[in-house]
Amino acid sequence: HIYLDNAATTPIAPEVIETMTTQMTQDFGNASSTHFFGRQAHTVLDTSRHILAQSINAKDNDIILTSGATESNNMVILQTAQKRANEGKRIITTAIEHHSVLKPMAYLESQGFDVVYLPVNAQGVIELADLKAALTPETILVTIMMGNNEIGSHMPIHEIGQLVHESNAWFHTDATQAYGLLDIDVQEDQIDMLSVSAHKINGPKQIGFLYVNEAIHLPSFLMGGEQEKKRRAGTENIPAVAGFAKAIELLTPAVKAEHRARYAGFKQQVLEILQANGIDFEVNGAGSDDMVGHVLNMWVKGVSTYVLQMNLDLAGFAISGGSACTAGDLEPSHVLIAMYGEDSPRVAESIRISFGVETTEADVTAFCAALTKIVQKNLAKQAGKA
Ligand code: PLP
């Protein structure tokens, strides 16, 4: 089986497994304990937190460990709403955010908040003029993802940071998909809060962080112990945190640049082979030269997402019909709908492939051959019926 669904999750790097195994077998202490075992665990926590913070040019104290980007996103949205409701009830986001942003937004709407969903263009990017027009003195939060998980579009984060900071609002970005490929600097880009998940970068699942600038004091989401400087209760998962830090250490700027170049090459390879094979397709979000490079979303004309995904699975290729969470229940992609409209055939005939560190040119060639066969067979079948 060939795995081309790295936007859903990634395999754990061997170095990460080694680090985690050491932590689980030797340093099992509770980081809050004052004895030797506790101090040892706390040292690992501190060292790891420093690596997390450095990776986005933040201060160690501004990193809150969470169970992943879902928790980070939920915490930002719900706790900002709670903290700032008396200053204003307007929140701005986009139509193509992950459900861990959109669902808390829907909840806040039910509680009387005014949520603005900025539209995106055919490249899956917001227009800055729309953001500028939507910002009011009552706006308390702007949350716009850095890179989209379904089509890989990359939002103009630096410009957004500047605009938002001309207002009273806080600026949060969900960097879950972009983090592994882009160099991020929260100070340069005026990002107040930022979410990341370890399992998208060859780290373990259920661990992530939320960066919160020191000027912002969010009420704790989970109540209990005084961990994370009273900002997130619960005994820290030291093996997971150490594994997360190891995964980050492996991702030097040079490695990220190399991955971007490799994935761009794979994309080109797919386009060239499918074109040569006479497949009628279009890239969703095409035209943007600034994509978060591991994602390639394609409209394969005339064959349904379901048929493509199922047959590719049978042929040994793991791809996705959209995001992993929505693909399971075959809901149409809210991202493609936002970009192309509900009636576009793209909504029902698109697939997402996403590359990772283990992807090879041979994988890509084999995938293209399998896809070509499936498309030709299904189009011939339809022609036979007609
Ligand atoms: N945000 C984006 C853009 C994602 O792609 C994901 C991954 O599914 C998440 C948030 C949620 O991450 P997790 O499931 O690790 O909490």
Coordinates of N, CA, C and O in Angstrom, one line a residue, residues 4 7-8 18 20 31 55 86 128 144 147 169 180 187 218 221 231 241 258 265 282 304 323 338 350 363 367 370 372:
L4 N -0.6 8.3 0.3 CA -0.6 9.6 -0.2 C -1.6 10.5 0.4 O -2.4 11.2 -0.2
A7 N -1.8 14.9 4.5 CA -2.5 16.0 5.1 C -3.4 15.5 6.2 O -3.8 16.3 7.1
A8 N -3.8 14.2 6.2 CA -4.6 13.6 7.2 C -3.8 13.3 8.4 O -4.1 13.7 9.6
E18 N 12.2 6.6 18.8 CA 13.3 6.3 19.8 C 13.2 7.2 21.0 O 13.3 6.8 22.1
M20 N 10.6 8.8 22.2 CA 9.5 8.5 23.0 C 9.6 7.3 23.8 O 9.2 7.2 25.0
A31 N 5.7 15.6 35.9 CA 6.5 16.9 35.9 C 6.2 17.8 37.0 O 6.9 18.8 37.3
S55 N 10.9 27.4 17.3 CA 10.5 27.1 15.9 C 9.5 28.1 15.3 O 9.4 28.2 14.1
N86 N -17.7 41.4 26.5 CA -18.1 42.8 26.9 C -17.5 43.9 26.0 O -17.9 45.0 26.1
L128 N -7.8 40.8 0.8 CA -7.5 41.6 2.0 C -8.6 42.7 2.1 O -8.9 43.2 3.2
I144 N -7.7 33.1 10.9 CA -7.6 32.8 9.4 C -6.4 31.8 9.3 O -5.3 32.0 9.8
G147 N -2.4 27.7 6.2 CA -2.5 26.8 5.0 C -3.7 25.9 5.0 O -4.0 25.4 6.1
A169 N -8.8 43.8 17.4 CA -8.9 42.4 17.4 C -7.6 41.7 17.7 O -6.5 42.2 17.4
G180 N 4.8 22.4 8.9 CA 5.9 21.5 8.5 C 6.7 22.0 7.3 O 7.7 21.4 7.1
Q187 N 6.5 37.0 15.5 CA 6.8 38.4 15.8 C 6.7 39.2 14.5 O 6.1 40.2 14.4
L218 N -5.8 34.2 28.3 CA -7.0 33.5 28.0 C -7.3 32.7 29.3 O -6.4 32.1 29.9
F221 N -9.0 26.4 29.6 CA -10.1 25.7 29.0 C -10.4 24.5 29.8 O -11.6 24.1 30.1
R231 N -2.8 27.5 32.7 CA -3.5 27.7 31.4 C -4.1 26.5 30.8 O -4.9 26.5 29.8
V241 N 5.4 15.0 24.3 CA 6.0 16.3 24.1 C 7.5 16.2 23.6 O 7.9 16.9 22.7
E258 N 14.0 21.7 1.3 CA 14.1 20.5 0.4 C 12.8 19.8 0.2 O 12.5 19.3 -0.9
G265 N 8.1 19.1 -7.2 CA 8.5 18.1 -8.3 C 7.5 17.0 -8.4 O 7.1 16.7 -9.6
E282 N -8.4 19.1 -13.8 CA -7.9 20.4 -13.5 C -7.5 20.5 -12.0 O -8.2 19.8 -11.2
S304 N -16.8 10.2 -10.1 CA -17.1 10.7 -8.8 C -15.9 10.4 -7.8 O -15.2 9.5 -7.9
S323 N -11.1 16.5 3.4 CA -10.4 16.3 4.7 C -10.8 14.9 5.3 O -11.9 14.4 5.0
A338 N -17.0 26.6 -1.2 CA -16.7 28.0 -1.0 C -15.9 28.6 -2.2 O -16.1 29.8 -2.6
S350 N -13.7 15.4 -7.2 CA -12.3 15.8 -6.8 C -11.7 14.9 -5.8 O -12.4 14.3 -5.0
D363 N 6.4 6.0 -6.3 CA 5.1 6.1 -5.7 C 4.2 6.9 -6.6 O 3.0 6.5 -6.9
F367 N 1.0 5.7 -8.8 CA -0.3 6.3 -8.5 C -0.9 6.8 -9.8 O -2.1 6.6 -10.1
A370 N -2.3 4.0 -11.9 CA -3.5 3.4 -11.3 C -4.7 4.4 -11.6 O -5.8 3.9 -12.0
T372 N -5.0 6.6 -13.9 CA -5.3 6.6 -15.3 C -6.2 5.4 -15.7 O -7.2 5.6 -16.4

